Amino acid sequence: YVLDARLGVVPPGVPGELYLGGVQVARGYASRAGLSAERFVADPFGGGGSRLYRTGDLVRWGVGGEIEYLGRTDFQVKLRGQRVELGEVEAVVAAAPGVVHAVCAVVDGGGGQQLVGYVSPGSVDVDVVGEYVAGVLPGYMCPSVWVVTDELVLNSSGKLDRRALPPVVVPEVGFVAPVSRSEVLVAQVFERVLGVSRVGLGESFFLLGGNSLSAMRVAAGVADVFGVSVSVRDVFDAPTVEELA
């Protein structure tokens, strides 16, 4: 089965996780109850206590009925204080118009860690891909740098070889600190809500890991500090310290 996060069947061409079912599926790992609970799940299509095995492989059905391997779902990294599953990002990128293969990696540069999206073939329009990804994923999970290549190298197992990814140099961007009193106070609210040590003047709250729930905390925090009415919509419309101050 190729399923989504809710164990629903995904249509051909749409990335999902590969699950195995049938009488050959084991009951679990010996003496590893935690891992067994994670990998062996109730089979929504069977009965009698049958189970499915989560392979952790990201795949999609091809037009000819073949299964195409796209990557792993369990490559988890920490980016700007947020945990990001690279496989989840890669699945969305791989579903973007024109993309055949996609790999994501975290590199240092540009004043911090950057999420890089590698896509092939070379004819891919990264503006279209970036717009598609931004419409599906939260800002902090969207690649900030794109690399287009004619072909991504496969290893001996036929899987994308992360060690052979083309090198990328991310230009350094200097940190711009808040200056005015209002900018400093708003930055302090951002830092407290996000749990980070500093926030630059032009850094987006949502690219730093903010979401709709934490935006509510920012709105309440800024309103409390300045004694004015601030809505969540205000945070969405002005997501940087400079704009909100």
mmCIF file of C-alpha atoms in Angstrom, residues 5-6 26 28 56 86 93 117 124 127 164 168 212:
data_model
loop_
_atom_site.group_PDB
_atom_site.id
_atom_site.type_symbol
_atom_site.label_atom_id
_atom_site.label_comp_id
_atom_site.label_asym_id
_atom_site.label_seq_id
_atom_site.Cartn_x
_atom_site.Cartn_y
_atom_site.Cartn_z
ATOM 1 C CA ALA A 5 -0.261 10.187 7.131
ATOM 2 C CA ARG A 6 -3.876 9.209 7.957
ATOM 3 C CA ALA A 26 5.549 -10.140 11.791
ATOM 4 C CA GLY A 28 6.766 -6.820 15.927
ATOM 5 C CA GLY A 56 9.666 4.439 6.148
ATOM 6 C CA LEU A 86 13.191 15.935 5.236
ATOM 7 C CA VAL A 93 8.720 19.006 -3.654
ATOM 8 C CA GLY A 117 16.038 21.719 -2.270
ATOM 9 C CA VAL A 124 12.415 22.514 -13.767
ATOM 10 C CA ASP A 127 9.723 29.672 -9.241
ATOM 11 C CA ALA A 164 26.794 12.796 -4.001
ATOM 12 C CA VAL A 168 26.077 24.657 -2.880
ATOM 13 C CA SER A 212 -1.029 30.156 13.834
#
